[in-house]
PDB file of C-alpha atoms in Angstrom:
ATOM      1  CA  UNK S   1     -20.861  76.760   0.173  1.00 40.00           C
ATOM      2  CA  UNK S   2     -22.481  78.996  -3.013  1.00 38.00           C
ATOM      3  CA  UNK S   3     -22.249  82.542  -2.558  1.00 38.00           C
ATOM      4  CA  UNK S   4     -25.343  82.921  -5.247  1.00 38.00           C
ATOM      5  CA  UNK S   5     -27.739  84.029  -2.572  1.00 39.00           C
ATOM      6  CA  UNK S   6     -25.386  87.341  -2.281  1.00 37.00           C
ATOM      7  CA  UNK S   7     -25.575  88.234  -5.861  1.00 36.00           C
ATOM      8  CA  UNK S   8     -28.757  90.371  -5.328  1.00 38.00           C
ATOM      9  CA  UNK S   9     -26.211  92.558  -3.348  1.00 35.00           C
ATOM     10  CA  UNK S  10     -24.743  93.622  -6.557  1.00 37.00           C
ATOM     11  CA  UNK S  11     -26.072  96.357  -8.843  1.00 37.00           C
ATOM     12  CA  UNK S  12     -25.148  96.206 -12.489  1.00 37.00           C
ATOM     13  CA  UNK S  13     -27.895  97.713 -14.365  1.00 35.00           C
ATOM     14  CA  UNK S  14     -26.974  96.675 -18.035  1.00 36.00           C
ATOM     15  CA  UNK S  15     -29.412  98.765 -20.783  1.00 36.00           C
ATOM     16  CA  UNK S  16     -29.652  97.999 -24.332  1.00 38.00           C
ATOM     17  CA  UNK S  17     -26.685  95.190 -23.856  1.00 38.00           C
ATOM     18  CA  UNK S  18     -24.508  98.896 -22.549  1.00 36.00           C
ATOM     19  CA  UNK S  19     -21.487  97.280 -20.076  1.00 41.00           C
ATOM     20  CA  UNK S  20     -21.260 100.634 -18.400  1.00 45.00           C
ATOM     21  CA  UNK S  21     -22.602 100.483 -14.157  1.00 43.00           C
ATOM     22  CA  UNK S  22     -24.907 102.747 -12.738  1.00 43.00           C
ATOM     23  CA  UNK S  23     -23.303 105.760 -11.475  1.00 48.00           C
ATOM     24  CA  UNK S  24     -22.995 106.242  -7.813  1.00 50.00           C
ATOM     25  CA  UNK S  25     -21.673 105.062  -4.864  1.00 51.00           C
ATOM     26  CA  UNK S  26     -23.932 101.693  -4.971  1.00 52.00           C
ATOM     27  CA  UNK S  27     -22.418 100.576  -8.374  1.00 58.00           C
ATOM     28  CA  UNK S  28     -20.126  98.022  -7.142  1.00 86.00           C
ATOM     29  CA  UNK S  29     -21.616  97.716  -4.005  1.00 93.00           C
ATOM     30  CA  UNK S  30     -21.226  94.061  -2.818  1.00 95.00           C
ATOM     31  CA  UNK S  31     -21.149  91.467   0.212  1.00 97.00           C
ATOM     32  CA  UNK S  32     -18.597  88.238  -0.031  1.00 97.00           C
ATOM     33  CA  UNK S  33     -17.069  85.293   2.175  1.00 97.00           C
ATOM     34  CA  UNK S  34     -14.203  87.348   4.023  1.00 98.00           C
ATOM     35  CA  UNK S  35     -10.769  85.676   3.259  1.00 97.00           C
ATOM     36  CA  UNK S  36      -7.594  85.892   5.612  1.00 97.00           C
ATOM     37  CA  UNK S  37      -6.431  88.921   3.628  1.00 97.00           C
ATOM     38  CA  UNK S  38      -9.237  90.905   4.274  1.00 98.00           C
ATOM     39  CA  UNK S  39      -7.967  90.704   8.019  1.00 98.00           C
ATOM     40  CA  UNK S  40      -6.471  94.394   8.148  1.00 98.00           C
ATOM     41  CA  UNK S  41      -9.040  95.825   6.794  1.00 98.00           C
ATOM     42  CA  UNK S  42     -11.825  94.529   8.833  1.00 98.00           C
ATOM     43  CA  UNK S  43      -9.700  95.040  11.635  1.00 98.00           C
ATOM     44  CA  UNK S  44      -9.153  98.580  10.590  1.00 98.00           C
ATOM     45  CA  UNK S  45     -12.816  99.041  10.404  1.00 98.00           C
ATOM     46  CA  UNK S  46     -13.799  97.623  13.666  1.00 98.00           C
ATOM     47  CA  UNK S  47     -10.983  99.737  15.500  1.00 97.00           C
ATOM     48  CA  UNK S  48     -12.206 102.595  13.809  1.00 97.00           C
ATOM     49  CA  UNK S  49     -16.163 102.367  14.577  1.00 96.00           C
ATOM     50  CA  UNK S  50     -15.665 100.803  18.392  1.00 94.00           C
ATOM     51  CA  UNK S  51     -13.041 103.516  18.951  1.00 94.00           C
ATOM     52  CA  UNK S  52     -15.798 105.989  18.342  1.00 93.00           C
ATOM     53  CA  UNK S  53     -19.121 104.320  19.696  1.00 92.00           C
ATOM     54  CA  UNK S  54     -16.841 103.350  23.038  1.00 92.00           C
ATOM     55  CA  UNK S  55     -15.087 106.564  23.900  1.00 91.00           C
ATOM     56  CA  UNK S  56     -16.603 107.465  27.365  1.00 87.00           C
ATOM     57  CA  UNK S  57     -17.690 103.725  27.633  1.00 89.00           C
ATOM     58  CA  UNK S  58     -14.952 102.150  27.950  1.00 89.00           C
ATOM     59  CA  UNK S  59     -11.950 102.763  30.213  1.00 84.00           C
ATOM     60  CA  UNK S  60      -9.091 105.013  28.487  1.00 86.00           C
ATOM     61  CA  UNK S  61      -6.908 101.910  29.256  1.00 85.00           C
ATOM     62  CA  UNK S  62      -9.034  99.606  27.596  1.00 88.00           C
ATOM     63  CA  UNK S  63      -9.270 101.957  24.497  1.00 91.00           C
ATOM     64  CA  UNK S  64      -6.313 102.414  23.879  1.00 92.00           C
ATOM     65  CA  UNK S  65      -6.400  98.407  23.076  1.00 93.00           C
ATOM     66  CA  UNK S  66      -8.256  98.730  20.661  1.00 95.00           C
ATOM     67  CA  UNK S  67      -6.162  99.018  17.603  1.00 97.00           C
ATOM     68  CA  UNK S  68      -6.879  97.606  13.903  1.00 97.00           C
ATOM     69  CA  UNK S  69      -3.347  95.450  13.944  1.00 98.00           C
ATOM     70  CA  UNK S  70      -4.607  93.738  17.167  1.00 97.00           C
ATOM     71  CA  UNK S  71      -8.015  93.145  16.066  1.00 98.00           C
ATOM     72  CA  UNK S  72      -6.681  92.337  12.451  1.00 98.00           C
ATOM     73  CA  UNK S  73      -4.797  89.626  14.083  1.00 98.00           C
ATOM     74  CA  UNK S  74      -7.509  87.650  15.613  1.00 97.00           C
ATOM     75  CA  UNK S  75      -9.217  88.022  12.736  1.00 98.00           C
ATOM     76  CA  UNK S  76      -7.115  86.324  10.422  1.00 98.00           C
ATOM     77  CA  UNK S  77      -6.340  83.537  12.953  1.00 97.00           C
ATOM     78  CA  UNK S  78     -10.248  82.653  12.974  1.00 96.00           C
ATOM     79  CA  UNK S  79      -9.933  82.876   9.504  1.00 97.00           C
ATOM     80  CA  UNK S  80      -7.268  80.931   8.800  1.00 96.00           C
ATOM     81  CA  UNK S  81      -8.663  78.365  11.570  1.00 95.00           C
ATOM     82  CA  UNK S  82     -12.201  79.308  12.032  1.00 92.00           C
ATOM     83  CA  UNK S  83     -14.268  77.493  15.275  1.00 90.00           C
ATOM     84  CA  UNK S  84     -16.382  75.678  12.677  1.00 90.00           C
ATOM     85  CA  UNK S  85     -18.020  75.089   9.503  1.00 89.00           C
ATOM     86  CA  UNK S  86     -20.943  77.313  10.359  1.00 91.00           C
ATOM     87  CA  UNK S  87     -18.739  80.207  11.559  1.00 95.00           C
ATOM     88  CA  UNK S  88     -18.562  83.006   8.752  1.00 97.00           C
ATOM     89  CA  UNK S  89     -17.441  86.363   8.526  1.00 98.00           C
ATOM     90  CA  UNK S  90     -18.755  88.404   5.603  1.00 98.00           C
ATOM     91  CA  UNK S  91     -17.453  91.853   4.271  1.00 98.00           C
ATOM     92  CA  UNK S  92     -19.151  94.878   2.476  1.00 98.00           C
ATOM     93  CA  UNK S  93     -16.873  96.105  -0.389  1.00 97.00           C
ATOM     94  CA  UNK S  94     -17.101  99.362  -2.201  1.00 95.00           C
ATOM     95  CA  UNK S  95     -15.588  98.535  -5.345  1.00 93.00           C
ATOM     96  CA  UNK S  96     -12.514  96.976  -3.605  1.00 93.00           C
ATOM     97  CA  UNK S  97     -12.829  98.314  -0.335  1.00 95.00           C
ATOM     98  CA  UNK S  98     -13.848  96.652   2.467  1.00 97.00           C
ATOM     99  CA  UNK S  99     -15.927  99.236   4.496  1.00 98.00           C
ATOM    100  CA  UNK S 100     -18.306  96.648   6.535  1.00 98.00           C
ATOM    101  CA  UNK S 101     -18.001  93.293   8.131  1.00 98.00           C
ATOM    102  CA  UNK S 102     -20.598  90.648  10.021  1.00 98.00           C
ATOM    103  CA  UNK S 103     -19.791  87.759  11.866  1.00 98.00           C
ATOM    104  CA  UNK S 104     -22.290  84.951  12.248  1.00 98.00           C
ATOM    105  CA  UNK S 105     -22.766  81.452  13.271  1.00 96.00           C
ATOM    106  CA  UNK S 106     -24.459  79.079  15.231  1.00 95.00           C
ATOM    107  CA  UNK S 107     -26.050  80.567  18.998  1.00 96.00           C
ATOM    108  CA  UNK S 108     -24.080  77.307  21.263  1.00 90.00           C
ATOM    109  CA  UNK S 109     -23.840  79.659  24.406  1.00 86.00           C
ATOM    110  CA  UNK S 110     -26.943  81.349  24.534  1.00 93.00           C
ATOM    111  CA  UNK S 111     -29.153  80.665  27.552  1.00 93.00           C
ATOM    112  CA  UNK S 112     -32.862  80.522  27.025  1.00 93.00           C
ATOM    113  CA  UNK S 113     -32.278  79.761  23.320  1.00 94.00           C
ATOM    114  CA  UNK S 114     -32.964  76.872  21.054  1.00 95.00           C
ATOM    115  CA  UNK S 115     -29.814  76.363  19.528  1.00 92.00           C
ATOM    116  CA  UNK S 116     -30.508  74.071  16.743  1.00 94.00           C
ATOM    117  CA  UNK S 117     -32.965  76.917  15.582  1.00 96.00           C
ATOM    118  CA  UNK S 118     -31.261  79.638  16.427  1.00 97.00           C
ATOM    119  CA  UNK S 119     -28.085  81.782  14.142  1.00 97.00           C
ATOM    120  CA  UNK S 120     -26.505  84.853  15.903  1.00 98.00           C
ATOM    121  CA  UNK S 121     -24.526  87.654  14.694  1.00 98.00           C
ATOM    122  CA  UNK S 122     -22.026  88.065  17.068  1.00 97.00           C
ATOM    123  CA  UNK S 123     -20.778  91.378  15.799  1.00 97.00           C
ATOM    124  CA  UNK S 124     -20.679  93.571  12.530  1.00 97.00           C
ATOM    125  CA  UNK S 125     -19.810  97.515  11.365  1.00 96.00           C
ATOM    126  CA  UNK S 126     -19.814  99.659   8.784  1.00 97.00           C
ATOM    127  CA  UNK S 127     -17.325 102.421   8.180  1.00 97.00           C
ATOM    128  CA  UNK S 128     -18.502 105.944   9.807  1.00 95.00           C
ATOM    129  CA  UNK S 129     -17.298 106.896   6.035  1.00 95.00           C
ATOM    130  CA  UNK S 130     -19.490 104.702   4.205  1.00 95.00           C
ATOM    131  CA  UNK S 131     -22.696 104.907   5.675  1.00 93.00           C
ATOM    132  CA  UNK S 132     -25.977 106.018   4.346  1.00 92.00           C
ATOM    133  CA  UNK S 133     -24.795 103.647   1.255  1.00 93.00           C
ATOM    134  CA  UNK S 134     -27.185 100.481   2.521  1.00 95.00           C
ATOM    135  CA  UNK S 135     -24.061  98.617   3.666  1.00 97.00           C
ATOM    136  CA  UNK S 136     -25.353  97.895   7.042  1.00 97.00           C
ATOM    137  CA  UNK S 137     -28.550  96.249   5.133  1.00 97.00           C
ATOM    138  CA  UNK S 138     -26.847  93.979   2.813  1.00 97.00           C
ATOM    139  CA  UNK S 139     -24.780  92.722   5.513  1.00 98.00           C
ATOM    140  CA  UNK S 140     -27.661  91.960   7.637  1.00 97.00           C
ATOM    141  CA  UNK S 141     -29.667  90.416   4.778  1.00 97.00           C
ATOM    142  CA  UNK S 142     -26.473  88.092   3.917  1.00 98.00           C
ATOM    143  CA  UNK S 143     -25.869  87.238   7.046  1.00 98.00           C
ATOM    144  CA  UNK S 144     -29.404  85.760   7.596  1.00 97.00           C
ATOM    145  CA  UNK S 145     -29.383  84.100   4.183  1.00 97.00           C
ATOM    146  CA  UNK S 146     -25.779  82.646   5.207  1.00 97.00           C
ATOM    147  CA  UNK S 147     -27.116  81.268   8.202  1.00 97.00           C
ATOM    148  CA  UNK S 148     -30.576  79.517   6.563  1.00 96.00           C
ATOM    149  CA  UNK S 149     -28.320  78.112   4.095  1.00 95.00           C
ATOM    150  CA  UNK S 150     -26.284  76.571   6.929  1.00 93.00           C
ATOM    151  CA  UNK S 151     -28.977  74.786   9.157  1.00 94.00           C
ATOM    152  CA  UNK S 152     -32.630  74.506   7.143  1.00 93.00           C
ATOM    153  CA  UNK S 153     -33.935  74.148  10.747  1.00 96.00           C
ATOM    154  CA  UNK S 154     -32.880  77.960  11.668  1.00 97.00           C
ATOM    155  CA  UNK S 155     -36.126  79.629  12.973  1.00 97.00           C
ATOM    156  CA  UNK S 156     -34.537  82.779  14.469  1.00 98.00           C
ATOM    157  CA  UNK S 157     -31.633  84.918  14.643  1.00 98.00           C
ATOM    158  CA  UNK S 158     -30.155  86.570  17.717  1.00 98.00           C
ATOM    159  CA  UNK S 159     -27.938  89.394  18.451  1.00 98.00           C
ATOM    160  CA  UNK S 160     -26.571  91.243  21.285  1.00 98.00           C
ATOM    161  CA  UNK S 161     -26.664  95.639  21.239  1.00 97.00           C
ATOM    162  CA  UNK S 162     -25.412  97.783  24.105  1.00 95.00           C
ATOM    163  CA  UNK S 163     -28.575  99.344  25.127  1.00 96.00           C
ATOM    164  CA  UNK S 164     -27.601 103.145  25.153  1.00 93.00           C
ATOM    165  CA  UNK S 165     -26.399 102.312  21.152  1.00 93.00           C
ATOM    166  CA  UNK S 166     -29.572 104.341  19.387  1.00 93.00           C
ATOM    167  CA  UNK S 167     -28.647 104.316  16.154  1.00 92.00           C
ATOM    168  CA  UNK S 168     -27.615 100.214  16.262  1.00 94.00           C
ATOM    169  CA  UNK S 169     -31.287  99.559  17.985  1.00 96.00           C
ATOM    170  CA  UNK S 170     -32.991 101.161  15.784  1.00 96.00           C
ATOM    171  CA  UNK S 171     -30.924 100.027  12.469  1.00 96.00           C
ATOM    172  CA  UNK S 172     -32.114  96.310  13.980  1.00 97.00           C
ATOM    173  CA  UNK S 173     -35.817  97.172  15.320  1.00 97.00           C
ATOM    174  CA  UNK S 174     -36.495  98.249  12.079  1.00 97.00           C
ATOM    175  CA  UNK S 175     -34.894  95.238  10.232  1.00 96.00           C
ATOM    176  CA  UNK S 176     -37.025  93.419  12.744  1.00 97.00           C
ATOM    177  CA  UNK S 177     -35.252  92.701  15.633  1.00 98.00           C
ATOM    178  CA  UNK S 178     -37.315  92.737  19.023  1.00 98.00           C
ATOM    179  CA  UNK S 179     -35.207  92.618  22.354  1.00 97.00           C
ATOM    180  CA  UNK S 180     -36.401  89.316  24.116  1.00 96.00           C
ATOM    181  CA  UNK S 181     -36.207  90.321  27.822  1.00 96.00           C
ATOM    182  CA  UNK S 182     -32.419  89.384  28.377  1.00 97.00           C
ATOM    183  CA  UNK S 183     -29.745  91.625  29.037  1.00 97.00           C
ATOM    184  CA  UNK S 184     -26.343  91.399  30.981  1.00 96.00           C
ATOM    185  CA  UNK S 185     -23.710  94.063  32.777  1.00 96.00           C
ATOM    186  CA  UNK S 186     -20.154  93.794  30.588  1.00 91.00           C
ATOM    187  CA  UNK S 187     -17.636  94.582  32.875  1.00 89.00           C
ATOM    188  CA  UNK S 188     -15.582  97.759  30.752  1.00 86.00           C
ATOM    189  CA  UNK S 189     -13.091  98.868  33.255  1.00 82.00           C
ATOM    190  CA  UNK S 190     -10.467  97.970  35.809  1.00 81.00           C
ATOM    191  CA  UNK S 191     -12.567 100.385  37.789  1.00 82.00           C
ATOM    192  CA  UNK S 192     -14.960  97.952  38.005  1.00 85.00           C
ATOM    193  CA  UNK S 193     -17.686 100.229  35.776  1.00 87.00           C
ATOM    194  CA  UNK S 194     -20.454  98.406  33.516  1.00 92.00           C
ATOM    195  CA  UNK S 195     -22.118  98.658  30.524  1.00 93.00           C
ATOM    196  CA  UNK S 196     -25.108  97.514  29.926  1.00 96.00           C
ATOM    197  CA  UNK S 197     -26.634  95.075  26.729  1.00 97.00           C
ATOM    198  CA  UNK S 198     -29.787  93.866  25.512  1.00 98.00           C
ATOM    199  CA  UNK S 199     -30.431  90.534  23.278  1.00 98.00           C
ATOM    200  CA  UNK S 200     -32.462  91.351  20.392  1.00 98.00           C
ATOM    201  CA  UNK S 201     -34.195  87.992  18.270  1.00 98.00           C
ATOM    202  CA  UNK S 202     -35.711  88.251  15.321  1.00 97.00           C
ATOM    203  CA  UNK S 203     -37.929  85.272  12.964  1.00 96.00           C
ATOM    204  CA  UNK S 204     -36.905  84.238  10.205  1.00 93.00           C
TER     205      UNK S 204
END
């Protein structure tokens, strides 16, 4: 698939025919396809920003799973052998650096949804280090592009937030996301304790 609907992710003001970038953090900003290499770093991400957002969430057992080599290696298994055509994972690179990830594809599971019509992000971070840099947005933007250019009968988008997670609901309320009435207990502990999450839709 093209990757040219990303390049507005990339900023490279050139003046008077100049090669130099625009200083700043946002100078070689930029979203791409994920490959299986970038598997420890998204995985070090994701371990990173759940280990944070989860603490007092999750059972101390159950954190203490949640390392970037395990999550690295799932990662580059579904990369290597991903569940379909329409099943993408996209990174946010600083220069190099991968500080952001967003996994997307088709909504097959979703009760209540039209499937055929409907994309879903089934997960996606940025580094607690690289926020504030529009990261989050570029992601989100690419992933919805990504998906449109997949199925040209995609209507909507859904995702899935814990509902106590302010700063992700309002990040996606204000991308315009709207929660759609469902919402589910995820079992987080041996214990048998609950969290609780809210499925957000947005038109596209």
């Amino acid at each position: 698939m093209s990757e040219h609907h990303h390049e507005h992710t990339h900023h490279h003001p050139h003046e008077g025919g100049s090669a130099a970038a625009a200083p700043g953090p946002l100078a070689d900003a930029s979203v791409r396809t994920a490959r299986p290499s970038d598997a420890p770093a998204v995985g070090l991400v994701q371990a990173t920003v759940y280990q944070a957002e989860l603490t007092g969430v999750l059972a101390p057992e159950l954190l203490e799973e949640l390392t970037g080599p395990r999550f690295a290696a799932v990662w580059r298994r579904s990369l290597e052998r991903p569940p379909s055509t329409r099943h993408r994972l996209l990174v946010a690179c600083a220069g190099p650096q991968v500080v952001g990830y967003v996994a997307l594809g088709p909504a097959e599971e979703e009760p209540g949804v039209d499937a055929e019509r409907t994309g879903m992000v089934y997960d996606g971070a940025v580094h607690p280090d690289a926020r504030g840099a529009g990261h989050g947005s570029r992601l989100l933007n690419a992933a919805v592009d990504t998906l449109r250019a997949g199925n040209d009968q995609l209507e909507a988008v859904t995702t899935w937030v814990r509902a106590d997670a302010e700063t992700s609901l309002a990040f996606l309320q204000a991308a315009g996301f709207a929660p759609d009435g469902a919402w589910r207990d995820r079992v987080v502990g041996e214990d048998g304790r609950t969290t609780r999450e809210v499925r957000l839709v947005a038109e596209v």
